[in-house]
Coordinates of C-alpha atoms in Angstrom, one line a residue:
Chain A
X1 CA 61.3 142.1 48.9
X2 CA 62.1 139.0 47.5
X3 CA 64.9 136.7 48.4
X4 CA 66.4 133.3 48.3
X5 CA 69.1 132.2 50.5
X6 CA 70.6 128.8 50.0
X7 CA 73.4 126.1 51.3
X8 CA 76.8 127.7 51.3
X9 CA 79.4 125.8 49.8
X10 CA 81.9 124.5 48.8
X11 CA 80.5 121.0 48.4
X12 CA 82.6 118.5 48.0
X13 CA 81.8 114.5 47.2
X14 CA 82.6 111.6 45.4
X15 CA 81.1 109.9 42.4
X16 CA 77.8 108.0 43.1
X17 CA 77.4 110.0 46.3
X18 CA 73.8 111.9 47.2
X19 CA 73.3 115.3 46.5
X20 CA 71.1 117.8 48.5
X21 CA 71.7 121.6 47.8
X22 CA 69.3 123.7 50.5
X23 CA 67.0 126.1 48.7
X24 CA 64.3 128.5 50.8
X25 CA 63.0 131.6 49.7
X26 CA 60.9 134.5 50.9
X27 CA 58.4 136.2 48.4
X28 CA 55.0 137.5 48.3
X29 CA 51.9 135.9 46.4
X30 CA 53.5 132.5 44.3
X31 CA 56.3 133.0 42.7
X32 CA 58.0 130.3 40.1
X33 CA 61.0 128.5 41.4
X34 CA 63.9 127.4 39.5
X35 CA 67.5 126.4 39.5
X36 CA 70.2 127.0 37.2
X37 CA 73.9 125.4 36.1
X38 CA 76.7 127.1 35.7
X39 CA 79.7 124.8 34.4
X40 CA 83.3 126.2 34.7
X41 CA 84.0 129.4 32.2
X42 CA 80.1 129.0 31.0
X43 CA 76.8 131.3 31.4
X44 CA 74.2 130.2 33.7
X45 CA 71.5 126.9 32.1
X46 CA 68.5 126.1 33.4
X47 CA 68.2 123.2 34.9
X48 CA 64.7 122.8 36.2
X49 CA 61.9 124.6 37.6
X50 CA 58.3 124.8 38.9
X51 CA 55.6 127.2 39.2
X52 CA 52.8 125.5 41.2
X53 CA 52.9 124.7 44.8
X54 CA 54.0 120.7 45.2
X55 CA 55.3 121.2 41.8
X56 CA 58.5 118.8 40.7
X57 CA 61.0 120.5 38.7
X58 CA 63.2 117.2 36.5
X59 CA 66.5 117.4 34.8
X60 CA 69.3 115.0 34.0
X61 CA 68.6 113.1 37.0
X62 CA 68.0 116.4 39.5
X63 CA 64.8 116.8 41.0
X64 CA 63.2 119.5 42.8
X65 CA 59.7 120.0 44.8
X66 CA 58.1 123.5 45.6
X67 CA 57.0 123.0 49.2
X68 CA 54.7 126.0 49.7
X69 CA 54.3 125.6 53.3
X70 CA 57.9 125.6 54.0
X71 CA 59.0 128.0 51.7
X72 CA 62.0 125.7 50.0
X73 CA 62.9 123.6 46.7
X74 CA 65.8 121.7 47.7
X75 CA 67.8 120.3 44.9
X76 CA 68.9 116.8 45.0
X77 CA 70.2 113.8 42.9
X78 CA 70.6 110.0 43.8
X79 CA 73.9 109.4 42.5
X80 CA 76.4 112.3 41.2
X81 CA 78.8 112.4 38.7
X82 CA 82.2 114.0 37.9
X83 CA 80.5 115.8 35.4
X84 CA 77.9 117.6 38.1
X85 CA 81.0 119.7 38.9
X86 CA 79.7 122.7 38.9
X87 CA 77.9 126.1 40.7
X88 CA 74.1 125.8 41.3
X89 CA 71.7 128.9 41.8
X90 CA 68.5 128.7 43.1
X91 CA 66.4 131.6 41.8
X92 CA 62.8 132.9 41.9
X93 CA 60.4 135.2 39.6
X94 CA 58.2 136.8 41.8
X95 CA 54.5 137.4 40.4
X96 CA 54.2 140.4 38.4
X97 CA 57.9 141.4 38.4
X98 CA 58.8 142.0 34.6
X99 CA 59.7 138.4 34.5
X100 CA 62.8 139.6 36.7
X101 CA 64.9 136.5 38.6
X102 CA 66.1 136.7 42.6
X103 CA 69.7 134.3 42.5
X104 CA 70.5 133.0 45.8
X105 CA 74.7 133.4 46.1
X106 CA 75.4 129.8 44.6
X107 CA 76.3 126.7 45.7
X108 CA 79.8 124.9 44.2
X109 CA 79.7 121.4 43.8
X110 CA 82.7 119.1 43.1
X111 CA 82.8 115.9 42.3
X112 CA 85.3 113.7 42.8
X113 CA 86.0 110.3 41.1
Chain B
X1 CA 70.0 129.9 16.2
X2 CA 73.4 131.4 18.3
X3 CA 71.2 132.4 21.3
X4 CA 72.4 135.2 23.4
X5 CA 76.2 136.4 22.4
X6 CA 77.9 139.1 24.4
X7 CA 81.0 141.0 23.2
X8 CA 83.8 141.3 24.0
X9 CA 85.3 138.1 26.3
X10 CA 87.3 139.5 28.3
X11 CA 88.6 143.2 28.8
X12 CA 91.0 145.1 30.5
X13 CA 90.3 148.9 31.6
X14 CA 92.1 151.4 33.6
X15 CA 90.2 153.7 36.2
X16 CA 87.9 156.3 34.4
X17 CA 87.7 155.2 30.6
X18 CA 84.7 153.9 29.2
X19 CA 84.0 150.9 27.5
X20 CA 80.4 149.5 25.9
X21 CA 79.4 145.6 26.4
X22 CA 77.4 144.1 23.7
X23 CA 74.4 141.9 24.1
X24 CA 72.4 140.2 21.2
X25 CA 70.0 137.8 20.8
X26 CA 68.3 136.3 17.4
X27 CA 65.5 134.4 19.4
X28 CA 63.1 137.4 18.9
X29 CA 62.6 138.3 23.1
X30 CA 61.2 140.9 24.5
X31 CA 62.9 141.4 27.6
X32 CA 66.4 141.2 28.3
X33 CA 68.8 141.5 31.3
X34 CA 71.9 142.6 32.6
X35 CA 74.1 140.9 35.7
X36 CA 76.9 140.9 37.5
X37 CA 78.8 137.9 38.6
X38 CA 80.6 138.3 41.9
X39 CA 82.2 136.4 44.1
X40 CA 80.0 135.0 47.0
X41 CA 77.4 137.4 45.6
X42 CA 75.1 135.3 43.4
X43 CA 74.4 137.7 40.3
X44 CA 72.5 141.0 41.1
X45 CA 70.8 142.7 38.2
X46 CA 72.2 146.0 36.6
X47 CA 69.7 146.8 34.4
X48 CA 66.6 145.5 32.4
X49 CA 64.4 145.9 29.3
X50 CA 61.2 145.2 28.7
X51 CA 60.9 145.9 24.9
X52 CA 62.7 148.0 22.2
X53 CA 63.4 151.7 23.4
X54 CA 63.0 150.6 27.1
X55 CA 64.8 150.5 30.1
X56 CA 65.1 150.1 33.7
X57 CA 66.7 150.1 36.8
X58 CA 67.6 146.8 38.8
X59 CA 69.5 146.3 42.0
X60 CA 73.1 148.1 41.1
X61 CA 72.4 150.5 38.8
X62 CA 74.8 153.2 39.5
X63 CA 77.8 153.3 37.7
X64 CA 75.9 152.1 34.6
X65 CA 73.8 152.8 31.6
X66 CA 72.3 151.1 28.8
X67 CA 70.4 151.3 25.8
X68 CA 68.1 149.0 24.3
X69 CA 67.7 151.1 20.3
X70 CA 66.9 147.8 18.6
X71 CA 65.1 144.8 20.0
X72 CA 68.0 142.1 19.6
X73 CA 70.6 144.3 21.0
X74 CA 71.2 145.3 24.8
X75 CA 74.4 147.7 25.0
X76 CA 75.5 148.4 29.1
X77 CA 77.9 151.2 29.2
X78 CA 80.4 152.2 31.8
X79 CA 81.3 155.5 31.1
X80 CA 84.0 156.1 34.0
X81 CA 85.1 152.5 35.3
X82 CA 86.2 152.3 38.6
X83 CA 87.8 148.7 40.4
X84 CA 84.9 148.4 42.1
X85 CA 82.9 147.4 38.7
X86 CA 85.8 144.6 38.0
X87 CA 83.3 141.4 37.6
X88 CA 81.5 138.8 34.8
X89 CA 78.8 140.7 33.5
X90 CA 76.3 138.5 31.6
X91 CA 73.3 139.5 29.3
X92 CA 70.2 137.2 29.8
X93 CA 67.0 137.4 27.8
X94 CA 63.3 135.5 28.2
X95 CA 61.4 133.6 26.7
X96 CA 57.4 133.7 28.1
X97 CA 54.7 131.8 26.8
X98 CA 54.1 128.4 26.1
X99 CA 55.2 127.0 29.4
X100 CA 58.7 128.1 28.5
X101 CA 59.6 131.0 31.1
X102 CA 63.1 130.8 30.5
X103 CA 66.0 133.0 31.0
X104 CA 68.6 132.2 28.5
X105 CA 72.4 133.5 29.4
X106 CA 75.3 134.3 27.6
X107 CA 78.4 133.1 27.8
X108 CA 79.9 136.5 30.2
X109 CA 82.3 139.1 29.6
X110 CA 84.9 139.7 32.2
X111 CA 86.2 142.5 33.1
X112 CA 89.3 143.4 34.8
X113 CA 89.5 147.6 36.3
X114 CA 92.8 148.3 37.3

């Protein structure tokens, strides 16, 4: 079946610091990739997505590529913010699956000023 | 436009009542979604809809049941809690079509088993 496994956390850095969150996933034909926000005491936002092969996914200064041939869509930003605090999902809808969404177990993120 | 709303916050239950969590959405979806939140456990789907009068199982279904008797409301029952189904349990719907393919959340409802 479908799954996504990504970076465990806690991840911890400080303001203006670089930001990769590991993403990989296992599904059969092409599924759409995406990644979704969830701030402190909040429901899950999405963030970004993409559902073509060498796809970028954009969003507040995020970005995103679905690598086809190695299976991943690594979130990353240039410069974080205190604001970024908070827990990041990679997820996938398989083809064909009642529009249904595989979560990988989170990632937290805090920033620190 | 509120979106998805679940009811209630926050609830407290002891070991074998029952209690009913309220999902509704005014954006008109066809499909909507229940999850759990646990910790270290991502968020695993209960149950699903995929239109008015419809249901279906997802990964942890037992324990659970739902009904779906008009299209902007998603009811999840527990009809004898048990500790185990302590969690945040949040209602998603989708939007397809148009380039949107979006799962909108609620805001959760947590619930405490003692």
């Amino acid at each position: 079946g479908d799954s996504v496994t990504q970076m465990e956390g806690p991840v911890t850095l400080s303001e203006e610091a670089f930001l990769t969150i590991n993403c990989t996933y296992t599904a059969t034909g092409y599924p759409s990739l995406f990644w979704y926000v969830q701030y402190p005491g909040e429901g899950l936002q999405l963030l970004l997505k993409a559902t073509k092969a060498d796809d970028k996914g954009s969003n507040k200064g995020f970005e995103a590529t679905y690598r086809k041939e190695t299976t991943s869509f690594h979130l990353e930003k240039g410069s974080v913010q205190v604001s970024d605090s908070a827990v990041y999902f990679c997820a996938l809808r398989g083809g064909g699956s009642n529009y249904k969404l595989t979560f990988g177990k989170g990632t937290l993120l805090t920033v620190n000023p | 436009n509120a979106g998805v709303t679940q009811t209630p916050k926050f609830r407290v239950l002891k070991t074998g009542q029952s209690m009913t969590l309220l999902c509704a959405q005014d954006m008109n979806h066809e499909y909507m979604y229940w999850y759990r939140q646990d910790p270290g456990m991502g968020l695993r789907l209960i149950h699903y809809s995929v239109g008015e009068g419809t249901t279906a199982k997802g990964e942890v279904p037992d324990g659970y049941n739902v009904s779906r008797l008009k299209k902007q409301n998603f009811l999840l029952g527990l009809e004898s809690a048990a500790p185990s189904q302590t969690s945040v349990y949040f209602c998603a719907s989708y939007e397809e079509g148009g380039g949107k393919e979006t799962q909108y959340f609620g805001p959760g409802t947590r619930l405490l088993v003692l």
